[in-house]
Short mmCIF file of C-alpha atoms and ligand atoms in Angstrom, two decimals:
data_model
loop_
_atom_site.label_atom_id
_atom_site.label_comp_id
_atom_site.label_asym_id
_atom_site.label_seq_id
_atom_site.Cartn_x
_atom_site.Cartn_y
_atom_site.Cartn_z
CA MET I 693 15.99 0.05 -6.71
CA VAL I 694 18.26 2.29 -4.62
CA SER I 695 22.17 0.96 -4.74
CA SER I 696 23.97 1.11 -1.79
CA LEU I 697 26.32 4.27 -1.27
CA SER I 698 29.18 4.13 -2.47
CA SER I 699 31.46 4.40 1.25
CA SER I 700 35.17 4.22 1.88
CA LEU I 701 33.66 2.15 5.09
CA GLY I 702 33.27 -1.05 2.51
CA THR I 703 29.56 -2.61 1.88
CA GLU I 704 30.63 -5.50 4.01
CA ARG I 705 30.09 -6.95 7.39
CA LYS I 706 33.21 -8.20 8.52
CA LEU I 707 34.65 -8.91 13.29
CA VAL I 708 38.38 -8.27 13.02
CA THR I 709 38.42 -8.64 16.86
CA GLU I 710 36.34 -10.22 19.34
CA VAL I 711 32.83 -8.16 19.78
CA PRO I 712 33.17 -5.79 21.68
CA GLY I 713 37.08 -5.17 21.33
CA PRO I 714 39.71 -4.48 23.52
CA LYS I 715 38.76 -0.62 22.38
CA SER I 716 35.44 -0.92 22.75
CA ARG I 717 35.78 -2.61 26.60
CA ALA I 718 38.04 0.58 27.75
CA LEU I 719 35.66 2.85 27.42
CA HIS I 720 33.58 0.68 28.68
CA GLU I 721 35.51 0.86 31.77
CA ARG I 722 35.14 4.49 32.12
CA ARG I 723 31.71 4.43 31.51
CA GLN I 724 30.54 3.22 34.68
CA ALA I 725 32.69 5.04 36.15
CA VAL I 726 30.89 8.65 34.95
CA VAL I 727 27.70 7.64 33.10
CA SER I 728 24.57 7.39 35.30
CA ALA I 729 23.46 3.62 35.81
CA GLY I 730 20.05 4.43 34.58
CA LEU I 731 21.38 4.63 30.64
CA SER I 732 21.14 0.37 29.94
CA ASN I 733 23.74 -0.86 27.72
CA GLY I 734 22.39 -2.51 24.53
CA PHE I 735 25.17 -3.66 23.02
CA PRO I 736 28.56 -1.93 23.80
CA VAL I 737 30.32 -1.85 20.92
CA TYR I 738 31.68 2.23 20.92
CA ILE I 739 31.21 4.01 17.50
CA GLU I 740 34.09 6.00 15.94
CA ARG I 741 32.58 6.32 12.05
CA ALA I 742 28.85 5.03 9.85
CA GLU I 743 28.56 4.57 5.77
CA GLY I 744 25.40 4.10 5.38
CA ALA I 745 23.99 0.62 6.89
CA ILE I 746 27.43 -0.15 8.27
CA LEU I 747 28.94 1.32 11.25
CA GLU I 748 32.53 0.76 12.05
CA ASP I 749 34.25 0.51 15.83
CA VAL I 750 36.63 1.73 17.96
CA ASP I 751 38.57 -1.76 17.06
CA GLY I 752 37.56 -1.81 13.85
CA ASN I 753 34.83 -3.87 13.30
CA HIS I 754 32.49 -2.71 10.38
CA LEU I 755 28.95 -3.99 12.50
CA LEU I 756 25.31 -4.37 9.84
CA ASP I 757 22.73 -2.02 11.25
CA LEU I 758 19.49 -3.17 11.45
CA GLY I 759 18.28 -1.66 14.04
CA SER I 760 19.06 2.85 11.99
CA GLY I 761 19.01 4.23 16.07
CA ILE I 762 15.75 2.91 16.25
CA ALA I 763 14.24 4.42 13.15
CA VAL I 764 16.04 7.42 13.25
CA VAL I 765 18.34 6.94 10.18
CA SER I 766 15.80 5.51 7.45
CA ILE I 767 18.44 7.69 4.95
CA GLY I 768 21.53 5.46 5.91
CA HIS I 769 24.44 6.98 8.08
CA ALA I 770 26.57 9.95 6.39
CA VAL I 771 24.48 11.01 3.55
CA PRO I 772 26.22 13.17 1.43
CA GLU I 773 23.54 15.72 1.02
CA VAL I 774 22.94 15.61 5.33
CA ILE I 775 27.04 16.48 6.12
CA GLU I 776 26.32 19.26 3.11
CA ALA I 777 23.11 20.38 4.53
CA VAL I 778 24.03 20.47 8.02
CA SER I 779 28.40 21.68 6.96
CA ALA I 780 26.79 24.44 5.07
CA GLN I 781 24.39 25.34 8.27
CA VAL I 782 26.45 24.94 10.92
CA ALA I 783 29.18 27.42 8.73
CA ASN I 784 26.18 30.15 8.75
CA PHE I 785 24.93 30.25 11.82
CA THR I 786 23.77 26.93 14.84
CA HIS I 787 21.29 29.10 16.70
CA THR I 788 19.85 32.13 17.44
CA CYS I 789 16.18 30.71 18.48
CA PHE I 790 13.11 30.85 16.77
CA MET I 791 11.30 33.25 19.53
CA VAL I 792 13.21 35.12 19.74
CA THR I 793 15.20 35.43 15.96
CA PRO I 794 13.38 33.12 13.04
CA TYR I 795 14.67 31.68 10.39
CA ALA I 796 13.61 30.45 7.11
CA ASN I 797 15.18 26.41 7.49
CA TYR I 798 12.15 25.98 9.78
CA VAL I 799 9.68 27.60 7.87
CA GLU I 800 10.83 25.55 5.23
CA VAL I 801 9.97 22.00 7.61
CA CYS I 802 6.64 22.90 8.59
CA GLU I 803 5.84 23.68 4.84
CA GLU I 804 7.74 19.81 4.16
CA LEU I 805 5.45 19.11 7.02
CA ALA I 806 1.67 20.49 6.04
CA ARG I 807 2.30 18.80 2.10
CA LEU I 808 3.80 14.93 3.73
CA THR I 809 0.88 15.03 5.90
CA PRO I 810 -2.16 13.12 5.65
CA GLY I 811 -4.76 15.81 4.79
CA ASP I 812 -5.73 18.84 2.15
CA HIS I 813 -6.92 20.53 5.26
CA ALA I 814 -4.68 23.54 6.39
CA LYS I 815 -2.59 23.11 8.90
CA THR I 816 0.36 24.28 10.73
CA THR I 817 3.56 23.06 12.40
CA ALA I 818 4.89 23.35 16.29
CA LEU I 819 8.90 22.29 15.90
CA PHE I 820 10.48 20.74 19.17
CA ASN I 821 13.76 18.37 20.05
CA SER I 822 12.57 15.04 20.97
CA GLY I 823 9.42 12.83 20.51
CA ALA I 824 8.32 12.79 24.44
CA GLU I 825 8.01 16.66 23.69
CA ALA I 826 6.10 16.59 20.88
CA VAL I 827 3.64 14.25 22.14
CA GLU I 828 3.35 16.01 25.57
CA ASN I 829 2.54 19.84 23.30
CA ALA I 830 0.08 17.91 20.59
CA VAL I 831 -1.62 17.26 23.81
CA LYS I 832 -1.03 20.85 25.93
CA VAL I 833 -2.30 21.83 22.22
CA ALA I 834 -5.72 19.58 22.06
CA ARG I 835 -6.80 20.18 25.91
CA LEU I 836 -6.07 23.85 25.43
CA ALA I 837 -8.52 23.85 21.62
CA THR I 838 -11.85 20.59 22.97
CA GLY I 839 -10.56 22.20 26.51
CA ARG I 840 -11.47 19.04 27.62
CA PRO I 841 -9.33 16.87 30.43
CA ALA I 842 -9.12 13.13 29.43
CA VAL I 843 -6.23 12.07 26.86
CA ILE I 844 -7.78 8.22 25.53
CA VAL I 845 -4.03 5.32 25.11
CA PHE I 846 -4.03 1.84 24.88
CA ASP I 847 -2.44 -1.43 25.78
CA HIS I 848 1.97 -1.88 24.23
CA ALA I 849 1.63 1.75 23.92
CA TYR I 850 5.42 3.38 23.53
CA HIS I 851 4.69 7.44 24.28
CA GLY I 852 8.02 8.30 25.66
CA ARG I 853 10.00 8.43 29.38
CA THR I 854 9.11 12.06 30.57
CA ASN I 855 6.32 13.17 33.45
CA LEU I 856 3.24 13.40 31.05
CA THR I 857 4.09 10.56 27.63
CA MET I 858 5.24 8.02 31.17
CA ALA I 859 1.77 8.27 32.09
CA LEU I 860 0.97 7.41 28.40
CA THR I 861 3.79 4.41 28.31
CA ALA I 862 1.03 1.02 28.88
CA LYS I 863 5.10 -0.61 30.13
CA ASN I 864 5.71 -0.63 33.69
CA MET I 865 9.63 -1.86 33.61
CA PRO I 866 11.57 -0.42 32.86
CA TYR I 867 10.29 3.32 32.09
CA LYS I 868 7.91 4.11 34.62
CA ASP I 869 8.83 1.59 37.63
CA ARG I 870 9.22 4.11 40.50
CA PHE I 871 9.27 7.23 38.53
CA GLY I 872 5.63 7.95 39.13
CA PRO I 873 3.50 9.82 40.95
CA PHE I 874 2.50 9.76 36.88
CA ALA I 875 0.31 12.81 35.52
CA PRO I 876 -3.65 12.07 35.68
CA GLU I 877 -6.99 12.24 33.43
CA ILE I 878 -4.87 9.05 31.19
CA TYR I 879 -7.42 5.68 29.62
CA ARG I 880 -6.10 2.31 28.95
CA VAL I 881 -8.05 0.51 26.17
CA PRO I 882 -7.52 -2.50 24.83
CA MET I 883 -5.26 -2.25 21.62
CA SER I 884 -6.04 -4.31 18.82
CA TYR I 885 -4.03 -7.19 18.77
CA PRO I 886 -4.75 -9.62 16.11
CA PHE I 887 -2.11 -12.56 16.81
CA HIS I 888 -3.75 -12.07 20.14
CA ASP I 889 -7.34 -11.21 20.38
CA GLY I 890 -8.63 -12.59 16.93
CA LEU I 891 -10.57 -9.83 17.07
CA SER I 892 -11.68 -7.98 12.97
CA GLY I 893 -11.02 -4.29 13.00
CA ALA I 894 -13.66 -2.98 14.06
CA GLU I 895 -14.12 -5.41 16.10
CA ALA I 896 -11.30 -4.75 18.24
CA ALA I 897 -12.50 -0.42 17.72
CA ALA I 898 -16.48 -1.58 19.01
CA ARG I 899 -14.57 -2.86 22.01
CA ALA I 900 -12.33 0.21 23.33
CA ILE I 901 -14.46 2.07 22.15
CA GLY I 902 -17.33 0.28 24.90
CA GLU I 903 -14.55 0.84 27.46
CA ILE I 904 -14.08 5.16 26.89
CA GLU I 905 -17.69 5.24 27.00
CA SER I 906 -18.46 3.67 29.35
CA GLN I 907 -15.72 4.74 31.78
CA VAL I 908 -14.19 7.88 30.42
CA GLY I 909 -17.89 9.69 28.54
CA ALA I 910 -16.79 10.47 24.92
CA HIS I 911 -17.61 13.93 25.83
CA ASN I 912 -14.24 14.46 28.81
CA VAL I 913 -11.79 13.11 25.59
CA ALA I 914 -9.69 15.72 24.29
CA ALA I 915 -7.56 13.37 22.33
CA LEU I 916 -8.45 9.70 21.72
CA LEU I 917 -3.68 9.36 20.99
CA ILE I 918 -2.44 6.38 18.78
CA GLU I 919 0.70 4.40 16.98
CA PRO I 920 -0.65 3.66 13.69
CA ILE I 921 1.90 0.83 14.27
CA GLN I 922 3.43 0.49 17.29
CA GLY I 923 7.06 0.72 18.36
CA GLU I 924 8.66 -0.74 21.37
CA GLY I 925 5.01 -1.98 22.45
CA GLY I 926 6.41 -4.65 19.95
CA PHE I 927 4.99 -3.88 15.96
CA VAL I 928 2.07 -3.78 16.78
CA VAL I 929 -0.05 -3.88 13.68
CA PRO I 930 -3.66 -3.57 14.31
CA ALA I 931 -6.17 -5.05 12.42
CA GLU I 932 -7.66 -3.87 9.84
CA GLY I 933 -10.66 -1.07 9.98
CA PHE I 934 -9.45 -0.55 13.62
CA LEU I 935 -8.12 2.70 13.16
CA PRO I 936 -10.21 3.88 10.21
CA ALA I 937 -13.45 3.47 13.60
CA LEU I 938 -11.72 5.12 16.14
CA SER I 939 -11.04 7.97 13.57
CA ALA I 940 -14.71 8.26 13.01
CA TRP I 941 -15.04 7.77 16.57
CA THR I 942 -13.59 11.13 17.01
CA LYS I 943 -15.14 12.85 14.71
CA LYS I 944 -18.19 12.47 15.61
CA ASN I 945 -17.86 12.82 18.88
CA GLY I 946 -15.29 16.28 18.35
CA VAL I 947 -12.46 13.86 20.21
CA VAL I 948 -9.13 15.14 18.65
CA PHE I 949 -7.23 11.96 17.20
CA ILE I 950 -3.06 11.98 17.11
CA ALA I 951 -1.15 9.97 15.45
CA ASP I 952 2.02 8.84 16.95
CA GLU I 953 4.12 8.13 13.83
CA ILE I 954 7.44 8.68 15.46
CA GLN I 955 8.57 5.30 14.90
CA SER I 956 6.26 3.92 12.06
CA GLY I 957 6.89 7.67 9.23
CA PHE I 958 9.31 8.97 7.10
CA CYS I 959 8.96 6.36 3.93
CA ARG I 960 9.22 3.96 7.30
CA THR I 961 6.23 1.16 6.54
CA GLY I 962 6.56 1.97 2.21
CA ASP I 963 4.61 5.33 2.80
CA TRP I 964 5.39 8.93 3.76
CA PHE I 965 3.45 7.37 6.91
CA ALA I 966 1.66 4.75 8.56
CA VAL I 967 -1.72 5.86 8.25
CA ASN I 968 -1.76 6.58 5.16
CA HIS I 969 -2.76 2.44 4.45
CA GLU I 970 -6.00 3.00 5.15
CA GLY I 971 -6.49 5.96 4.50
CA VAL I 972 -7.30 8.00 8.01
CA ILE I 973 -6.28 11.70 8.72
CA PRO I 974 -5.25 12.58 11.56
CA ASP I 975 -6.10 16.03 13.93
CA ILE I 976 -2.56 16.05 14.50
CA VAL I 977 0.04 14.21 13.41
CA THR I 978 3.56 13.53 15.51
CA THR I 979 6.81 12.97 13.91
CA ALA I 980 10.46 12.67 14.82
CA LYS I 981 13.04 10.36 14.27
CA GLY I 982 13.36 9.37 10.33
CA LEU I 983 12.38 13.10 9.53
CA ALA I 984 15.85 14.88 10.10
CA GLY I 985 18.68 11.55 9.44
CA GLY I 986 20.02 11.67 12.59
CA MET I 987 19.50 15.34 13.96
CA PRO I 988 16.97 15.40 17.43
CA LEU I 989 13.66 16.96 15.86
CA ALA I 990 10.07 16.25 16.55
CA GLY I 991 7.33 18.26 14.44
CA VAL I 992 3.53 18.53 16.23
CA THR I 993 1.86 18.77 12.14
CA GLY I 994 -1.87 19.26 13.18
CA ARG I 995 -5.55 21.36 12.00
CA ALA I 996 -4.51 24.86 12.16
CA GLU I 997 -7.80 25.42 13.76
CA LEU I 998 -7.39 23.67 16.50
CA MET I 999 -2.45 24.53 16.41
CA ASN I 1000 -4.48 28.30 16.98
CA ALA I 1001 -5.51 28.17 18.81
CA VAL I 1002 -3.62 27.91 20.63
CA HIS I 1003 -2.37 31.55 23.28
CA GLU I 1004 0.62 33.41 22.13
CA GLY I 1005 3.18 32.29 23.82
CA GLY I 1006 2.07 28.90 24.62
CA LEU I 1007 4.42 26.93 22.65
CA GLY I 1008 8.55 27.06 22.30
CA GLY I 1009 11.71 25.49 23.88
CA THR I 1010 15.23 26.58 22.79
CA TYR I 1011 16.33 24.46 21.27
CA GLY I 1012 12.77 23.55 19.06
CA GLY I 1013 12.92 23.53 15.96
CA ASN I 1014 17.22 24.28 15.82
CA PRO I 1015 18.88 24.74 12.17
CA VAL I 1016 20.86 22.49 13.08
CA ALA I 1017 17.84 20.07 13.32
CA ALA I 1018 16.60 21.35 10.59
CA ALA I 1019 19.12 21.83 8.04
CA ALA I 1020 19.07 17.74 8.27
CA ALA I 1021 15.10 17.65 7.53
CA LEU I 1022 15.12 19.70 4.15
CA ALA I 1023 17.56 17.13 2.91
CA THR I 1024 16.36 13.74 4.68
CA ILE I 1025 12.86 14.88 3.00
CA LYS I 1026 14.16 15.77 -0.35
CA VAL I 1027 16.89 12.25 -0.36
CA MET I 1028 13.72 10.15 1.02
CA ARG I 1029 11.43 12.01 -2.12
CA ASP I 1030 14.37 11.96 -4.82
CA ARG I 1031 15.39 8.15 -4.02
CA ASP I 1032 11.70 6.78 -3.45
CA LEU I 1033 12.30 5.37 -0.43
CA ALA I 1034 8.83 4.61 0.21
CA GLY I 1035 9.05 2.21 -2.63
CA ARG I 1036 12.06 0.92 -0.83
CA ALA I 1037 10.48 0.37 2.21
CA ARG I 1038 8.61 -2.08 0.35
CA GLU I 1039 10.84 -3.96 -1.72
CA LEU I 1040 12.99 -4.77 1.77
CA GLY I 1041 9.43 -5.76 3.65
CA ALA I 1042 8.59 -7.66 0.75
CA ALA I 1043 11.72 -9.12 0.88
CA MET I 1044 11.97 -9.60 5.02
CA LEU I 1045 8.81 -10.72 5.22
CA ALA I 1046 9.26 -13.93 2.50
CA HIS I 1047 12.38 -14.24 4.51
CA LEU I 1048 10.42 -14.75 7.88
CA ASN I 1049 7.88 -16.29 6.81
CA SER I 1050 9.68 -18.83 5.76
CA LEU I 1051 12.00 -19.49 8.34
CA ALA I 1052 8.80 -19.31 10.67
CA GLN I 1053 7.46 -22.90 9.66
CA ASP I 1054 10.81 -24.89 9.99
CA VAL I 1055 11.18 -22.95 13.63
CA ALA I 1056 8.79 -23.52 16.43
CA ILE I 1057 9.34 -20.08 17.71
CA ILE I 1058 8.55 -17.53 15.42
CA GLY I 1059 5.05 -17.72 16.96
CA GLU I 1060 4.11 -15.20 13.90
CA VAL I 1061 5.62 -12.45 11.49
CA ARG I 1062 4.26 -9.58 10.77
CA GLY I 1063 4.58 -5.29 9.87
CA ARG I 1064 4.62 -4.04 6.87
CA GLY I 1065 6.78 -1.39 5.05
CA ALA I 1066 10.79 -1.80 6.04
CA MET I 1067 8.82 -2.06 10.10
CA ILE I 1068 9.32 -6.18 9.98
CA ALA I 1069 9.18 -8.42 13.65
CA PHE I 1070 9.07 -12.04 14.62
CA GLU I 1071 7.28 -12.65 18.14
CA LEU I 1072 8.55 -15.76 19.70
CA VAL I 1073 6.47 -17.71 21.90
CA GLU I 1074 6.51 -21.12 24.14
CA PRO I 1075 6.51 -24.00 21.37
CA GLY I 1076 2.40 -24.74 20.21
CA THR I 1077 1.50 -22.03 22.11
CA LYS I 1078 0.98 -18.16 22.44
CA LYS I 1079 3.17 -17.62 25.63
CA PRO I 1080 5.89 -14.64 25.34
CA ASN I 1081 9.32 -16.32 25.23
CA ALA I 1082 11.65 -13.22 25.50
CA ALA I 1083 15.57 -16.05 26.64
CA ALA I 1084 14.75 -16.37 23.26
CA ALA I 1085 14.49 -13.01 21.57
CA LYS I 1086 17.37 -11.69 24.05
CA SER I 1087 19.42 -14.58 22.86
CA ILE I 1088 19.02 -14.09 18.77
CA VAL I 1089 20.07 -11.01 19.81
CA SER I 1090 22.74 -11.76 21.19
CA TYR I 1091 23.89 -14.57 18.64
CA CYS I 1092 23.09 -11.38 16.08
CA ASN I 1093 25.17 -8.61 17.81
CA SER I 1094 28.63 -11.80 18.71
CA GLN I 1095 28.07 -11.71 14.16
CA GLY I 1096 28.32 -8.05 14.08
CA VAL I 1097 24.28 -7.95 13.16
CA ILE I 1098 22.46 -4.67 15.14
CA ALA I 1099 18.66 -6.65 15.51
CA LEU I 1100 17.02 -5.04 18.66
CA ALA I 1101 13.90 -6.22 20.90
CA CYS I 1102 10.40 -5.19 21.28
CA GLY I 1103 7.11 -5.90 23.77
CA THR I 1104 5.55 -5.41 26.45
CA TYR I 1105 7.25 -8.01 27.35
CA GLY I 1106 10.70 -8.45 25.10
CA ASN I 1107 10.14 -11.20 23.41
CA VAL I 1108 9.18 -9.76 19.85
CA ILE I 1109 12.46 -8.82 17.27
CA ARG I 1110 12.44 -6.52 14.58
CA LEU I 1111 13.45 -5.55 12.57
CA LEU I 1112 14.02 -1.93 10.81
CA PRO I 1113 17.10 -1.47 9.05
CA PRO I 1114 18.45 1.17 6.77
CA LEU I 1115 15.89 2.12 3.30
CA VAL I 1116 19.28 2.59 1.79
CA ILE I 1117 21.08 -1.18 2.25
CA SER I 1118 21.59 -2.65 0.16
CA ASP I 1119 19.70 -6.22 -1.31
CA GLU I 1120 23.37 -8.29 -0.54
CA GLN I 1121 23.38 -6.59 3.56
CA LEU I 1122 19.64 -7.32 3.99
CA ALA I 1123 20.30 -11.28 2.25
CA ASP I 1124 23.82 -11.19 5.28
CA GLY I 1125 21.60 -9.57 8.35
CA LEU I 1126 18.42 -12.50 7.11
CA SER I 1127 21.21 -15.00 7.22
CA VAL I 1128 22.28 -14.22 10.01
CA LEU I 1129 19.29 -13.87 12.12
CA ALA I 1130 17.78 -17.44 10.62
CA ALA I 1131 21.30 -18.79 12.27
CA ALA I 1132 20.16 -16.54 15.87
CA VAL I 1133 16.64 -17.92 15.38
CA ARG I 1134 17.74 -21.67 14.23
CA ALA I 1135 19.93 -21.79 17.47
CA ALA I 1136 17.34 -20.44 19.97
CA SER I 1137 15.23 -23.37 18.85
N1 PLZ T 254 6.65 7.93 20.02
C1 PLZ T 254 5.50 6.01 18.39
O1 PLZ T 254 8.10 5.23 19.63
C2 PLZ T 254 10.96 6.71 21.58
C3 PLZ T 254 12.44 5.06 22.53
C4 PLZ T 254 14.17 4.13 23.09
P1 PLZ T 254 11.76 9.80 21.53
N2 PLZ T 254 10.78 5.65 20.85
C5 PLZ T 254 12.23 5.49 21.79
C6 PLZ T 254 13.96 4.66 24.58
O2 PLZ T 254 14.51 3.08 25.64
O3 PLZ T 254 13.61 5.50 24.84
C7 PLZ T 254 9.15 7.13 20.55
C8 PLZ T 254 8.47 6.40 20.01
C9 PLZ T 254 7.50 6.79 20.11
C10 PLZ T 254 7.62 8.50 21.36
C11 PLZ T 254 9.08 7.87 21.40
C12 PLZ T 254 9.29 8.90 21.93
O4 PLZ T 254 10.48 9.92 21.61
O5 PLZ T 254 12.75 11.09 20.59
O6 PLZ T 254 12.24 9.34 22.44
O7 PLZ T 254 10.89 10.84 23.11
#
């Protein structure tokens, strides 16, 4: 069991003003004049400091973080080991560009990724800045290595906001609407979504494979790209057997299996990677978010013969694998290993599932509770149906916010509440957050 970090911020949620408070509101006014209106305004409390699972805003409110900045600070905010590693690296040098003059910690991160990602085959890695960039590069590698054009993606998928990754992402609003034309040769097939389709993993895989073979042709497919547990799309956990069946099909057909572990990776689901739960060994794994404890870093790690098929100079970018971000990643991975944060994720998951399942017995708007490890969600429905209830999700998030709890919605229909607490959250903090959440759900019912 991991105890909460001793901290100068304390470990308790505490509101000293209404939220957002006056200073946050003043900053928000300034924001309207200079920040593009294209960025959404989740919960406009402006953050000054953070520690563990607590965020302190400019008005002195202490907020409980159940979102980890969308699954990024899994090791918690302001972790001493990360602060130390980053500070030391900043003092040494902040940038050379790895392609111009390399440095050791880039290589060390790639060594860790080779060790940690599934499979004991030879692997190489290229580092980037963001998840979207990692996904784009995984697709580049798969197309080059196979000489084929098509990429298979799934309903409800989220892979990013760049032009290629918008095409890979399923949801139109807000991600894609009027931003086209989109990249070609992307084919979308049905996901396994047990709550709605009632299919076994084998049945759902047969449905997806049937569509690929009849509408695309296996020999045209470079890659099958999938989030082993979908993130933005609604924390959709495919039925058991779905991922192994797809993986077997890709193997048989010379298709590159790319697991997008950007949200589900790095201990979040109770193991280093979500694919580990079913023993699936992807050809390429994309990582970001939890990897570097809050610094921007992303990786594409794959079979050496695929990754090394690329001509020299074919992959890169000015900042990819920045030494400060790499230092943060090495410290983050060490913290995850030393404190067994995967084990902690399993404990948190058990506590969240127990609490939410019992809540679901009492209210008619929770259709399903699902997830794995500390990646847990519930889907809100119109009572007595499986029809999405986005209004309930909105009201739950805003109730939580009003009480100083950061909670996130997701889902193609905006009707899923997801819990992504920092894995260092204490039992008391989690219980506090869950009790606010329960009150929010009851109020919305
Ligand atoms: N793949 C599975 O979850 C990012 C998006 C937030 P970037 N998810 C958070 C938003 O609204 O922009 C994500 C993901 C999966 C890829 C990405 C993209 O990662 O670092 O945001 O580019």
